[in-house]
Amino acid sequence: MKSFEFFEPTTLAEASRMFTQEHAQLLAGGTDLIIGMKAYTETPQAVISLQKIPGLAGIATDADNGITIGAMTKAREVELSEDIQQHHTALAEGAAEIGSIQIRNLATIGGNIAHASPAADTVAGLLVADAQVDIASAGGERTVPIEALFTGPGQTVLAPGEIITAFRLPRATAGSHYIKHKIREVMDLAFIGVAAAVDMDDATITDARIGLAAVAPTPIRAIEAENLLKGNSLSDVLLAEAGEAAAAACSPISDLRCSAEHRRQMVDVLTRRTVQEAVARA
Amino acid sequence: MSEYTVVGQTVARVDAVEKVTGAAQYGADVHPPGMLYGKLVRSKHAHANILSIDTSAAEKLPGVRAIITQADVPSGRRVFATDKVLYLGEPLAAVAATDADIAEEAAELIHIEYEVLPVVQDVMAAIKPSAPGLHGDATKDGPNRRDINAQIRKLSREKEADHSDEISALEAELEKYPDEVYYNISAESHSEAGDVEKGFAESDVVVEDTYVIPRVHQTYMEPHVSVASADSSGKVTVWASTQGPFAIRSGIAGTLGIPLTQINVIGTTMGGGFGGRFGVIITHVPAVLLSQKTGRPVRVQMTREEEFVDGRPAPGCVIKLKTGATHDGRILARQALAFWDSGSVSGASIGSTIRVRGVYKIPNLKVDAYGVHTNKSGTAAYRAPGAPQAIFAGESQLDEIAERIGMDPVKFRLMNMREEGDAVPAGGSEPKVGYKETLEAVADAAGWWDREAGENQGWGVAVGDWTNGCGPGGVYVSVHEDGSVRIFHGSMDITGTDTAISQIIAEILTVPYKSVTITRGDTDSAPYSTGSGGSVVTFTMGNTAKLAAEDAHQRVLELASERLNTNVDNLELRAGAVHVITADPPKSISLGELAAYSLSTTGGPIVGKGSFARQASTPALAAQIAKVEVDPGTGRTRVLKLVASQDVGFAINPMAVEGQIEGGTVQGYAWAMMEEMQYGENGNINPGFVDYRVPTSADLPTVESVIVEVPAPNGPYGAKGVGEPPITPTLATMANAVKDAIGVRITELPIKPEKVVDALKNNGH
């Protein structure tokens, strides 16, 4: 890898100021960055580690089951957190799909999201959790909803110097599920990812959220499909309609992994499956 | 019970501790003082004329010590492209610098002006007249034109009669086959037995299909690496990660005009080979050239990405196959036309197309095979080169026939298998091979005869045959004063071969396995040894080791005869000591005592020599059964059961043999289900393990291996080479299981989810 300057700031303000310089990269878990540096696809002049800044890691649950996940929380902790498993199952399942256990013990949820891959494994789960993203910089703090964070593949609304500090999941979800379409059982990238979350009143779906990964330039919500589900009870016809609506919502590409048509078809199939399972879990 | 005490037993590998602790020295662990870092400069286009190569900016970069191009290659043998590149990543130059980053930067600073040319990556496109000619525009005839032209030539030679009318008619016949003028052909291979047209005419069922098998990489864990050091006297030392140090030595000698005696190749512990680690050009020659130019040791090490663009993977191919059989299950005829993707140079294993014959009695067989140039790197061997591809086509089609005639796939195969004494098409007769025993063993072990399948579940069976190679080798055995035995040879340990050699020698000298140690020499010190590929090592070096141990054994008896004052005929070596057979009370002398005694004799120390080159090998069969479940919604296939049997002749180290069976089967599974080098408009587009998927242990259940032992007459203790056969049937095993599960036949590998979903859709689901 190219030589670079390495910084270990101890405050967010310091990190943010360093991060405003050109050719600087943040180091969280390093599982994307270091590989890129070794392959010379990433050649930062400055690497700013976030590891010495206190308060960025950890999962906290408040009295109303609202959960805050620090950006530096390891994917493995998200996967194994009992609160997340219970209240945001889709997110725990997504975290469990990242790489291998060794990778998940290094990789952070903040890195997974800030990298802005449309195929990130935690993103669909965060979408259906209605996650709010806390962002800090030397100039102050702001919060954006997860669906407003991304602007394109590898692109976010983050301005120079802005650093993701936490994800806030405002309330518990009754039932949710994530399915990743892949070839290999583990250590594969998502051909597509689908998460569904529902709240129920007896047999009626009172709220539904569907998050789609790797089917558009950014992760998206399938709003039409969600609206079809809301206020209705589950049936094969309803599932089929929701699947079709979700498929219509995406704008996938054809690439070396599979065709756009296959992605669209899998959104249909997996939306039906995730919704059905989410309802079963609620 | 076995009459043996060491062979036939599972023992820990001789290299177990160094592998487990990380002490083993791989190529990248070699770091002589003052070592420079070499980097190959690679083409950024898959097909282009080179207008200029400007190294001036790179030369000025501090830390750059040498830049070489084809002008530096004395023999003129193509190491670097000069006027034209034929594939993305083809080397154009190499740099040596004081660290890897500078080498990388220097490589980027070398300015190359290209004139981009049209690219052809698909074999079926490459044979057409519209394809760019990679090596000119010469053509070859396809099978029908070839036959007709042969007849025309024959008639033209007959001067006695006038055949002009017949010749005109034949020339008109040629016009019927305008598409059979093939471009970009690198090699061809043809064979014929009987009359296939007659065979098809007599068949009740004829099935015809086209099978497409992708190019796959051997994906050994350790990328190619070479460290070369040329000293001031001109002596060149090369630490090479290779399957064949002696082949590397002669390759360097031939390419660079260095006498053999001035080259020492030291084989480093190999991080996997699978047939892909024989090439001399890839890293070894550039490393030597750079070291000669700088006077410093130089390491050239490929990245994984470089492995994919400039490794020498297994060729993909397209096989058009036709089979005819009778209603009662006799195969009458088979015809294959194969196009192998040879890449930019010839060398694809097109001769393996004949393996569509399988181990069956097929009276009429015709095989036409062509190697085709495309804008890809050249290819090399990969575990039974060419066989998995041909057998995929052959065994897939057998199941289609079995289904049409309503016969059980295992019974259909059993009834058509060749038997001992049957004529072999190539001449001679079939030796005793456990074809039926092996298939029956896997069927019994898998529970084939009372198999059950739930919804979307299916069972598949296939068999594959392969015969181990053979080559020259030499082994020395010494017995020391403490009774220990030392072995010295020059063959690279691959998959536990040093362990097998040690077991054989321990067996003959009747010492415990742990008393034997083995040392591999370099090409300066060790006797010549064939490369460790083609399943040769246990067969060749096992025989060689046996000869060496028997030679030592003879010397031991001579010494004992002197020492015990009795005729050699009265002596027996047993449990590490020589015993006088008839003595009462018993009388004996240990190996250690004899070794100590030998040091003061005229005849000298106990040294056995074994030297061996060639004996006829015996075919081996691998038979496999898979049970799968296919998700029709997503097209994903899950393996529920995978059972693999193999006729290994004799298992010298059963656990090592099981390891080979499991490893080969998993590689075959991977080729069937996920591995595939993909090519876009400008070369390989999945040069890494993100999008070139190799399976993990989570993808498969434990492979159940079943060892079948029908001894090979010339193998050590009856052993056959075991490394290659197990990959040969798995591609078809998987495709046959998927067909059984969901009723669709996938003829184009890998069986990715999308293909399954699409096939189901096309099938009306």
XYZ file of C-alpha atoms in Angstrom, chain A residues 1-3 37-41 97 179-189 191 255-263 265-266 269-270 273, chain B residues 100-102 104-105 305 631-636 638 673-674 678 685-686 689-696 698-699 752-755 757-758 761:
70
model
C 0.000 0.000 0.000
C 0.996 3.610 -0.470
C 2.524 5.333 2.511
C -5.336 0.344 0.160
C -3.557 -2.952 -0.352
C -4.987 -3.148 -3.861
C -4.072 0.507 -4.531
C -7.720 1.292 -5.289
C -24.673 -11.711 6.736
C -33.247 -12.181 3.201
C -30.126 -11.810 1.140
C -30.087 -13.319 -2.336
C -26.658 -14.801 -2.922
C -24.876 -17.800 -4.353
C -22.612 -18.766 -1.521
C -24.035 -19.574 1.893
C -21.684 -17.207 3.742
C -19.147 -14.550 2.758
C -20.999 -13.437 -0.327
C -22.186 -10.025 -1.447
C -27.208 -9.895 -5.269
C -23.945 -6.693 -14.017
C -21.601 -9.605 -13.703
C -23.591 -11.006 -10.773
C -26.968 -11.223 -12.467
C -29.360 -9.499 -14.794
C -31.687 -6.631 -13.921
C -34.594 -8.914 -14.742
C -33.421 -11.527 -12.242
C -32.985 -8.877 -9.561
C -37.932 -11.056 -10.039
C -36.079 -11.821 -6.809
C -40.144 -13.424 -4.520
C -38.222 -12.231 -1.477
C -41.191 -14.225 1.797
C 6.855 -2.679 -3.545
C 5.202 0.736 -3.642
C 7.936 2.203 -5.837
C 3.948 -0.301 -8.349
C 4.334 3.399 -9.055
C -5.959 -9.995 -9.311
C -35.535 -23.579 -4.165
C -37.658 -22.947 -7.256
C -38.367 -19.388 -6.151
C -34.755 -18.236 -5.915
C -33.015 -20.946 -7.929
C -30.620 -21.688 -5.091
C -28.563 -26.811 -1.378
C -22.357 -24.462 -8.991
C -20.406 -21.203 -8.737
C -16.239 -13.937 -16.490
C -14.219 -8.800 -15.034
C -14.128 -10.860 -11.838
C -12.572 -13.677 -4.629
C -15.465 -11.251 -4.259
C -17.017 -12.188 -7.574
C -15.113 -15.376 -8.325
C -16.764 -17.550 -5.740
C -15.109 -20.583 -4.250
C -17.261 -22.487 -1.796
C -16.777 -22.353 1.939
C -20.882 -23.735 4.945
C -21.937 -24.648 1.400
C -26.305 -20.271 -10.790
C -29.669 -19.334 -9.270
C -30.562 -17.116 -12.203
C -30.082 -19.965 -14.685
C -35.047 -19.645 -12.334
C -34.870 -18.909 -16.059
C -39.623 -20.231 -16.463
